[in-house]
CSV table of C-alpha atoms and ligand atoms in Angstrom, one decimal:
chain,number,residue,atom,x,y,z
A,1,UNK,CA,141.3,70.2,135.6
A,2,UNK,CA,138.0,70.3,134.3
A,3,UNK,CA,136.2,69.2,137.9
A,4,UNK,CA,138.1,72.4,139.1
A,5,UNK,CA,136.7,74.4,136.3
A,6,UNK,CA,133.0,72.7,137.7
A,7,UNK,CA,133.7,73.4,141.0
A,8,UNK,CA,135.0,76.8,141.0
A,9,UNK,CA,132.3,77.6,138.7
A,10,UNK,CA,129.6,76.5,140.8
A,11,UNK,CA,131.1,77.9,144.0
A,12,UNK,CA,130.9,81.1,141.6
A,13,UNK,CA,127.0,80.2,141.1
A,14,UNK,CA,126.6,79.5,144.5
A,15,UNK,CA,127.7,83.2,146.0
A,16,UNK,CA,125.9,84.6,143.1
A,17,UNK,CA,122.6,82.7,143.0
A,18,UNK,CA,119.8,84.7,145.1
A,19,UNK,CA,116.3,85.2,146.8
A,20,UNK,CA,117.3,88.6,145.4
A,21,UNK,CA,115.8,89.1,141.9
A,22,UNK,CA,117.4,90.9,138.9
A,23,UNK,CA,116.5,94.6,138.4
A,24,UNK,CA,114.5,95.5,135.0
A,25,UNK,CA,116.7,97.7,133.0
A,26,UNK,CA,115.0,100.4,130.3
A,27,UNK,CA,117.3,102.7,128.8
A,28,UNK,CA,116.4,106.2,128.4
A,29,UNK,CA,118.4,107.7,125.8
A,30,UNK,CA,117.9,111.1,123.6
A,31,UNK,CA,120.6,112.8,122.0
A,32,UNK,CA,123.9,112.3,123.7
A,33,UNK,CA,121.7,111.3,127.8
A,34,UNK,CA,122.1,107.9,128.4
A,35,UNK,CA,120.2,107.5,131.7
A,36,UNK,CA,119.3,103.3,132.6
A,37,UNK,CA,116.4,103.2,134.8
A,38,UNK,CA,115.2,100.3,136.5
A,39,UNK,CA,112.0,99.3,138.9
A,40,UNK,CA,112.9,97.1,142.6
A,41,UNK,CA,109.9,96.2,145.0
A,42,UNK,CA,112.5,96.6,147.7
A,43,UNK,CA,115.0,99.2,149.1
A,44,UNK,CA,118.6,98.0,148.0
A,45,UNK,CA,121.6,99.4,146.7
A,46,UNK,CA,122.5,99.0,142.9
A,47,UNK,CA,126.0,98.6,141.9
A,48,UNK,CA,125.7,100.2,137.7
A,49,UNK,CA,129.1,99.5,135.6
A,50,UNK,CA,129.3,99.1,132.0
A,51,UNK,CA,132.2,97.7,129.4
A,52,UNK,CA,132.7,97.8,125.9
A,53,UNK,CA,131.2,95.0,124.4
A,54,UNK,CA,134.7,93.5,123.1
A,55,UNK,CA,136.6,93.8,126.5
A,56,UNK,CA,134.2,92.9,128.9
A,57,UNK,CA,136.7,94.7,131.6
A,58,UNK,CA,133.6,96.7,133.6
A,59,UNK,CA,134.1,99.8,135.1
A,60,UNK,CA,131.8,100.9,138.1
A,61,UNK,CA,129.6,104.0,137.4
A,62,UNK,CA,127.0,104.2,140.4
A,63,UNK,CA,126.3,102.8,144.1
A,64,UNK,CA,123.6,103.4,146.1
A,65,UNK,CA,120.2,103.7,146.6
A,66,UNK,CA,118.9,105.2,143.7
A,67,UNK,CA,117.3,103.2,140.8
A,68,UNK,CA,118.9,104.8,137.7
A,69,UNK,CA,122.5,105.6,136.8
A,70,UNK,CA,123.5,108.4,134.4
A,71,UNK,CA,126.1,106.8,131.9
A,72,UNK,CA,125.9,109.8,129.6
A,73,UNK,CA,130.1,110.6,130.6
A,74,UNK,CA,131.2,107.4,129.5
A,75,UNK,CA,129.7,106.4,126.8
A,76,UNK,CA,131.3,107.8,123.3
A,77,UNK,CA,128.2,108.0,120.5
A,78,UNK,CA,129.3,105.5,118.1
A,79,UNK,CA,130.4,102.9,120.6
A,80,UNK,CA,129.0,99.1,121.6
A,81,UNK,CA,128.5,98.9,125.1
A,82,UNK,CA,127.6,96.0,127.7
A,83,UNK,CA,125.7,97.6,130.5
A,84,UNK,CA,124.8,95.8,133.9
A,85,UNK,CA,122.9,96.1,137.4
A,86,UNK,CA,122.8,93.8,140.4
A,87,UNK,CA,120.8,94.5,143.7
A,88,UNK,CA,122.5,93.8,147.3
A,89,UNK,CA,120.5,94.3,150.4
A,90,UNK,CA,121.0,92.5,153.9
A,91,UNK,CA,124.0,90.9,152.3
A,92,UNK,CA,122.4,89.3,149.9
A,93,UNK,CA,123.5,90.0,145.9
A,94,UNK,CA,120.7,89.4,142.7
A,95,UNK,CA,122.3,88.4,139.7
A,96,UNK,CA,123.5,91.2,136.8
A,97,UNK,CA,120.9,92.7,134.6
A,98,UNK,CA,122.4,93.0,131.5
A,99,UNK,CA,121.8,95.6,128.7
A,100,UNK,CA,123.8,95.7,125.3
A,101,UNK,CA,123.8,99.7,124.1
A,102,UNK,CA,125.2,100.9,121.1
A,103,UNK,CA,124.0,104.9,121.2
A,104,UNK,CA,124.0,105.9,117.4
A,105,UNK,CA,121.4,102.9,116.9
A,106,UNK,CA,119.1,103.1,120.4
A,107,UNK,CA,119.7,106.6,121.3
A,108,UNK,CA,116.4,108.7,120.0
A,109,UNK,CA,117.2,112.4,118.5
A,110,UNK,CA,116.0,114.9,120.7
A,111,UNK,CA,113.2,117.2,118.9
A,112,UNK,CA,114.2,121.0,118.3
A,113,UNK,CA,113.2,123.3,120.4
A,114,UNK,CA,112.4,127.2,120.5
A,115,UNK,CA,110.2,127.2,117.4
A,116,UNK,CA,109.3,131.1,117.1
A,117,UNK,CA,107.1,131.7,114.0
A,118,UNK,CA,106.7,135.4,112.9
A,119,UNK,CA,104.1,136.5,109.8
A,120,UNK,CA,105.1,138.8,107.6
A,121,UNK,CA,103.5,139.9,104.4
A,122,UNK,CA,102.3,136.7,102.7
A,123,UNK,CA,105.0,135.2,104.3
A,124,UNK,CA,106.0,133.2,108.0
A,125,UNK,CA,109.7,132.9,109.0
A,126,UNK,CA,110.1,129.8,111.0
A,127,UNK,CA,113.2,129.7,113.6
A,128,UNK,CA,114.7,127.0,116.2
A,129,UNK,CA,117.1,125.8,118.2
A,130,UNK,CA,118.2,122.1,116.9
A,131,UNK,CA,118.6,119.2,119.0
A,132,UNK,CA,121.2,119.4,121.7
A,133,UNK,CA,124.5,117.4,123.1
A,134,UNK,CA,124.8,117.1,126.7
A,135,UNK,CA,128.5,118.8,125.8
A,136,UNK,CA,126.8,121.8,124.6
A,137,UNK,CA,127.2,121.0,120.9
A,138,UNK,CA,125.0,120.2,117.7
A,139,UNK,CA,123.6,117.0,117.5
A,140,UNK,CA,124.4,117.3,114.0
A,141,UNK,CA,128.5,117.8,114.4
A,142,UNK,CA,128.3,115.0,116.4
A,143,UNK,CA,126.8,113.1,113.7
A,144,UNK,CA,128.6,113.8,111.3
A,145,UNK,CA,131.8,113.2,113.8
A,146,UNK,CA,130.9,110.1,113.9
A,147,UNK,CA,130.0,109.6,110.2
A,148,UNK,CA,130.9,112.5,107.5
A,149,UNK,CA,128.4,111.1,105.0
A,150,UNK,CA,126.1,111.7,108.1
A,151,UNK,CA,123.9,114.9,107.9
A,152,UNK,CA,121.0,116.1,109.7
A,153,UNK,CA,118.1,117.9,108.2
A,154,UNK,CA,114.7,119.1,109.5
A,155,UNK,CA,111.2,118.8,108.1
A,156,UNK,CA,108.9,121.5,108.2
A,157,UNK,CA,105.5,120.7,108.2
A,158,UNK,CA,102.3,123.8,107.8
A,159,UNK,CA,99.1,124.0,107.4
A,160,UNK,CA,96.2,126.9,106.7
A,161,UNK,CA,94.3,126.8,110.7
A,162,UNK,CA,91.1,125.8,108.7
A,163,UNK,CA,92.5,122.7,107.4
A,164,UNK,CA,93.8,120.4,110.0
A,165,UNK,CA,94.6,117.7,107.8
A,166,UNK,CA,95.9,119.7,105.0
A,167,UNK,CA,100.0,119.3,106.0
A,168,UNK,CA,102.5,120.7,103.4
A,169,UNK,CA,105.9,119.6,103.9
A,170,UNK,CA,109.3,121.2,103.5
A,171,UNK,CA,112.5,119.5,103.9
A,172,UNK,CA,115.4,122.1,105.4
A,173,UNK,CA,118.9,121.9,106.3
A,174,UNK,CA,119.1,125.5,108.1
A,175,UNK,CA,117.3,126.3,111.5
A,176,UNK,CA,115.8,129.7,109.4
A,177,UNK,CA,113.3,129.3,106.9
A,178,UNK,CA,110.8,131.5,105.5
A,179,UNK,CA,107.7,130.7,103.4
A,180,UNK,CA,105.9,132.4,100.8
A,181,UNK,CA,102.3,131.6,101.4
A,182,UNK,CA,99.2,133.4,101.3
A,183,UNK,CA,98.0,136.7,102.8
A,184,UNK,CA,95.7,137.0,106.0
A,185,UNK,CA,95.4,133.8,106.7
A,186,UNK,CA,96.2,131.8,109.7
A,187,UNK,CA,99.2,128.8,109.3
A,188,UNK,CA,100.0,126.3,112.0
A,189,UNK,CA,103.6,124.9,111.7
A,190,UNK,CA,105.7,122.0,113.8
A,191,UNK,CA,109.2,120.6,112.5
A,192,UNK,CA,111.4,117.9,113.3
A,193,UNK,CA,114.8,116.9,112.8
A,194,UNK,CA,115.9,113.7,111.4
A,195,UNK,CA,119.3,112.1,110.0
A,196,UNK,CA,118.8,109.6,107.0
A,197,UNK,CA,121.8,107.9,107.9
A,198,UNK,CA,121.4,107.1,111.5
A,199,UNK,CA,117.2,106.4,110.5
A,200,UNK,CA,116.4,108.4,113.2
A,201,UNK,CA,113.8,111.0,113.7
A,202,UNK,CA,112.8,112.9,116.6
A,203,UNK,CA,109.3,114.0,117.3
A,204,UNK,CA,107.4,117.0,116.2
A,205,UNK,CA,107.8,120.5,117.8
A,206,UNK,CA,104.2,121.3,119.3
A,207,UNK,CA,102.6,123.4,116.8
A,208,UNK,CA,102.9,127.3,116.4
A,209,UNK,CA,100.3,129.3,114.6
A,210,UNK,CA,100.4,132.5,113.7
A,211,UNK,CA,98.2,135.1,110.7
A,212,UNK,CA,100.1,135.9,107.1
A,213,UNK,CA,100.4,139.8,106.7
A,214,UNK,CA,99.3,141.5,103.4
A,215,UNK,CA,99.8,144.3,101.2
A,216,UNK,CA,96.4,144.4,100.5
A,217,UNK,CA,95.5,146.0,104.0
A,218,UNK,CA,97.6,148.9,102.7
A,219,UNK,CA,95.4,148.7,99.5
A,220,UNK,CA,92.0,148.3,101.6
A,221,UNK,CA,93.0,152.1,103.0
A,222,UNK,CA,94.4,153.9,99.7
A,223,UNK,CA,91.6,152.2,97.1
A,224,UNK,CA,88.9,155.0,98.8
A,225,UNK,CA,91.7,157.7,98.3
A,226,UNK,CA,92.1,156.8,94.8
A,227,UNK,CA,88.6,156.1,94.0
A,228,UNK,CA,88.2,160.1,95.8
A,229,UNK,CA,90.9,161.1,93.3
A,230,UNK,CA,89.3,159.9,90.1
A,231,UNK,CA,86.1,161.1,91.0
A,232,UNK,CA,87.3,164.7,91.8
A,233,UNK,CA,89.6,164.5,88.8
A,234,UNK,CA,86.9,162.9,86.3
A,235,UNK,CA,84.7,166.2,88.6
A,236,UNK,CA,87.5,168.7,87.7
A,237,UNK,CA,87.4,167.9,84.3
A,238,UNK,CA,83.8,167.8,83.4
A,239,UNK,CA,84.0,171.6,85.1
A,240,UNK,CA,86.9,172.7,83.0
A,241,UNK,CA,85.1,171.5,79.9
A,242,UNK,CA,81.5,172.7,80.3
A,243,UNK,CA,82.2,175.6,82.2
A,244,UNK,CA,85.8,177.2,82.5
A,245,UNK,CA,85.9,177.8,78.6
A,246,UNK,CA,82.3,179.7,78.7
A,247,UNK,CA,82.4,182.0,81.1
A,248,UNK,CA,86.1,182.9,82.3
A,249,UNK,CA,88.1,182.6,79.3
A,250,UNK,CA,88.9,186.1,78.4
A,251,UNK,CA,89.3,187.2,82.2
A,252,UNK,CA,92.1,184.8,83.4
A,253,UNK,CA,95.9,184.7,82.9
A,254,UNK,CA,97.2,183.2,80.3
A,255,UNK,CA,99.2,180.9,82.8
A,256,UNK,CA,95.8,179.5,83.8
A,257,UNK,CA,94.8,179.1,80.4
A,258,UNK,CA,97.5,176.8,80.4
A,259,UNK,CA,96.5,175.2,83.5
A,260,UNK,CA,93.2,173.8,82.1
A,261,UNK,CA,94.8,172.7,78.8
A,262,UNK,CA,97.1,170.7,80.8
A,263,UNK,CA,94.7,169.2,83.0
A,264,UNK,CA,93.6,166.4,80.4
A,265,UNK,CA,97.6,165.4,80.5
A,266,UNK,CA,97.7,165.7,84.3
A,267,UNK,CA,95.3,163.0,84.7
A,268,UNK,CA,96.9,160.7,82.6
A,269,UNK,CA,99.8,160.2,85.3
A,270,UNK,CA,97.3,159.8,88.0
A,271,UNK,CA,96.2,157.0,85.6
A,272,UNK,CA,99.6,155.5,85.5
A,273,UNK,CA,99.9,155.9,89.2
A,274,UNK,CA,97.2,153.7,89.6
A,275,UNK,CA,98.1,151.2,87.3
A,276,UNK,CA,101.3,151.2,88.9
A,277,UNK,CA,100.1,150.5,91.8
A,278,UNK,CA,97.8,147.3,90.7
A,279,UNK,CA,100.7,146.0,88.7
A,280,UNK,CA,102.7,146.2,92.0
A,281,UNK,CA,100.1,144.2,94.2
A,282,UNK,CA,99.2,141.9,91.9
A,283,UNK,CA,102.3,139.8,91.1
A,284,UNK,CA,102.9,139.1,94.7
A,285,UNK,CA,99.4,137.7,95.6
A,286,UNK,CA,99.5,135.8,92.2
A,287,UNK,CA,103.1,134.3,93.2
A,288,UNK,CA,101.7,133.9,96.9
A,289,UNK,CA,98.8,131.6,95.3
A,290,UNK,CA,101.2,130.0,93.0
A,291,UNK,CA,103.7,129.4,95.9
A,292,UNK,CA,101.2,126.8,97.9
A,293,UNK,CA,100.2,124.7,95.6
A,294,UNK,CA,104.3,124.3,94.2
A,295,UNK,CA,105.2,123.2,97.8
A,296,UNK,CA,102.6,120.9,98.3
A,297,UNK,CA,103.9,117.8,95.9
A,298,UNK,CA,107.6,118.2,97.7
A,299,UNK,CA,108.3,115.1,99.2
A,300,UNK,CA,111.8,116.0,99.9
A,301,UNK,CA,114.0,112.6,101.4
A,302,UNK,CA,112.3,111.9,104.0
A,303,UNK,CA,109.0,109.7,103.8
A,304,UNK,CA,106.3,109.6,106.4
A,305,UNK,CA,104.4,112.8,105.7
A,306,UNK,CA,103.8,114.8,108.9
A,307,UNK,CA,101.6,113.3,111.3
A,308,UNK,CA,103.0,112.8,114.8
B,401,LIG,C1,108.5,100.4,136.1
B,401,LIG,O1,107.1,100.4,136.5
B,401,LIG,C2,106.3,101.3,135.8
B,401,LIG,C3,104.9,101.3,136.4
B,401,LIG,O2,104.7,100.2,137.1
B,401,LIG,C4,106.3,100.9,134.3
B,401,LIG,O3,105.6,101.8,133.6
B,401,LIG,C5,107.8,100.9,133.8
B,401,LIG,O4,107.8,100.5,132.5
B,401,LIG,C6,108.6,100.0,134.7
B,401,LIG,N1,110.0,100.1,134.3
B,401,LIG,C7,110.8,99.1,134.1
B,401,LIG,C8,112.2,99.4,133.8
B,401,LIG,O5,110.4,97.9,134.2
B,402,LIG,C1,123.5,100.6,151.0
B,402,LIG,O1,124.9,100.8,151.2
B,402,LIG,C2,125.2,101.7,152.3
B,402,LIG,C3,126.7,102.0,152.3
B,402,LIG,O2,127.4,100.8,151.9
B,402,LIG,C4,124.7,101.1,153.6
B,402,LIG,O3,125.0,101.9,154.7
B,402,LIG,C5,123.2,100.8,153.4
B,402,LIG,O4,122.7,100.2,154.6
B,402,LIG,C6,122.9,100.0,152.2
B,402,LIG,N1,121.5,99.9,152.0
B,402,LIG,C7,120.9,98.8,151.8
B,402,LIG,C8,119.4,98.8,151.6
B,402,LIG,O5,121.5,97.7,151.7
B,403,LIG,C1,121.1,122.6,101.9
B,403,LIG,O1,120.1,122.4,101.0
B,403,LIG,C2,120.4,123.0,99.7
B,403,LIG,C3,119.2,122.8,98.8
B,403,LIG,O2,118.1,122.2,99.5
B,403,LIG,C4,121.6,122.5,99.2
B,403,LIG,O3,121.9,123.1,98.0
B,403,LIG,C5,122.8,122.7,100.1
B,403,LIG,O4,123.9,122.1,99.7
B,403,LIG,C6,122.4,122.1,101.5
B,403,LIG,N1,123.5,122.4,102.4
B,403,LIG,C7,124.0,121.5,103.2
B,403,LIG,C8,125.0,121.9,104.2
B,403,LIG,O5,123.6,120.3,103.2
């Protein structure tokens, strides 16, 4: 019994053993894409199967010439997998290549994409599209699919254009943020998305820039009209004073008369007007000031700051 077992398994070694060497597997895998690539100095065909890791019963996915095989349709995310690749050419068969995948471990999370920036007044809204599953869904439902404790967040980096090494970091759970930073200045942002659970994190976004907006261009055009309308006010009242009272008393209405004694009370709402008006713009450019800073110590979960 046993010199069977030898025999047959060396007859098994024999028609297996080759010239033909063993293809080079790398596995290629973002999101829910599980394409295994492999380099061959010569043309053969490649027979690709794969099993689960407890069964070992394989099941053929690709033949032919090509020198990668597309597994992501078999392969369920939170499955252990035994992948494997043999060369035949001229009759001639290598040995299997074998690969062990397990995809929620070696699969990398694809990095959002679409990241549109738009400045308002001392503020940016971010937007983008998370990462993708080859069925059309989330990468976060399938996540937490696979584990409910499982979530998926993104961090936001952002930085003033004028200091590239300044990063401030925000930790989001929503694809649509906006920031309160200051006005006319130009921000460059980049996120990523990454799932404490699974320890995986994609890569940054390229970076989008874009100029804060401000209420103070609005002040920049009505501080001349209101510096115009103190002076011709301050003007207007100097006139009624020194002149008005001396010489045209007697030969105007009365309803004038009560013009220019009013005119000391009409200047007192321009006054408030204008206070008003600072008391409006100031509070949001304080806030906008106070608002960097605030973000800046926010570690949020995820460690690594928010170089690439
Ligand atoms: C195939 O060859 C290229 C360049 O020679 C190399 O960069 C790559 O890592 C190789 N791939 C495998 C699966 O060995
Ligand atoms: C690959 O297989 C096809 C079909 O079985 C065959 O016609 C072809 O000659 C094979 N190519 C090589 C390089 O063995
Ligand atoms: C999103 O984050 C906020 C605060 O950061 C939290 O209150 C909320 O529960 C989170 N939502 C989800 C779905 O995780």
């Amino acid at each position: 019994m046993p010199m069977k077992l030898l025999v047959m398994l060396g007859l098994i070694r024999l028609s297996a053993a080759a010239d033909l060497p063993k293809p080079e597997l790398m596995m290629d895998a973002v999101n829910t894409r599980y394409v295994l690539r492999w380099n061959y100095s010569t043309t053969a065909n490649f027979t690709a199967q794969w099993a689960f890791s407890h069964s070992l019963s394989y099941r053929g996915v690709c033949f032919g010439v090509e020198a990668h095989c597309d597994y992501s349709a078999h392969l369920d995310y939170s499955g252990l997998f035994v992948l494997r690749v043999r060369a035949e050419a001229e009759g001639q068969m290598s040995d299997w290549a074998i690969r062990e995948f397990c995809p929620d471990v070696d699969a990398a999370l694809g990095t959002p994409s679409e990241l549109v920036v738009e400045a308002g007044d001392s503020m940016v809204t971010v937007s983008f599209k998370e990462p993708m599953a080859e069925s059309g869904e989330p990468m976060s439902s399938v996540l937490s699919q696979n584990s409910p404790e499982a979530t998926m967040a993104f961090r936001l980096c952002f930085r003033a254009e004028d200091a590239p090494s300044q990063w401030q970091a925000k930790t989001l759970n929503t694809t649509l943020h906006t920031l309160s930073l200051p006005a006319h200045t130009r921000y460059c942002l980049k996120v990523r998305a990454f799932s404490e659970h699974f320890g995986k994190r994609s890569r940054y976004t390229p970076e989008q820039c874009t100029t804060t907006l401000g209420s103070s261009m609005l002040w920049r055009v009505l501080l001349p009209l209101l510096l115009l309308l103190v002076v011709l006010g301050g003007l207007g009242f100097l006139w009624t004073r020194r002149r008005w009272r001396q010489f045209l008393p007697s030969a105007l209405p009365s309803s004038m008369m009560m013009d220019s004694k009013s005119h000391q009370p009409l200047l007192v709402p321009r006054e408030n007007s204008c206070a008003v008006t600072a008391v409006v713009a100031m509070p949001t450019a304080e806030q906008a000031v106070s608002d960097g800073p605030a973000l800046a110590p926010s570690p949020g979960p995820e460690t690594g700051g928010c170089h690439c």
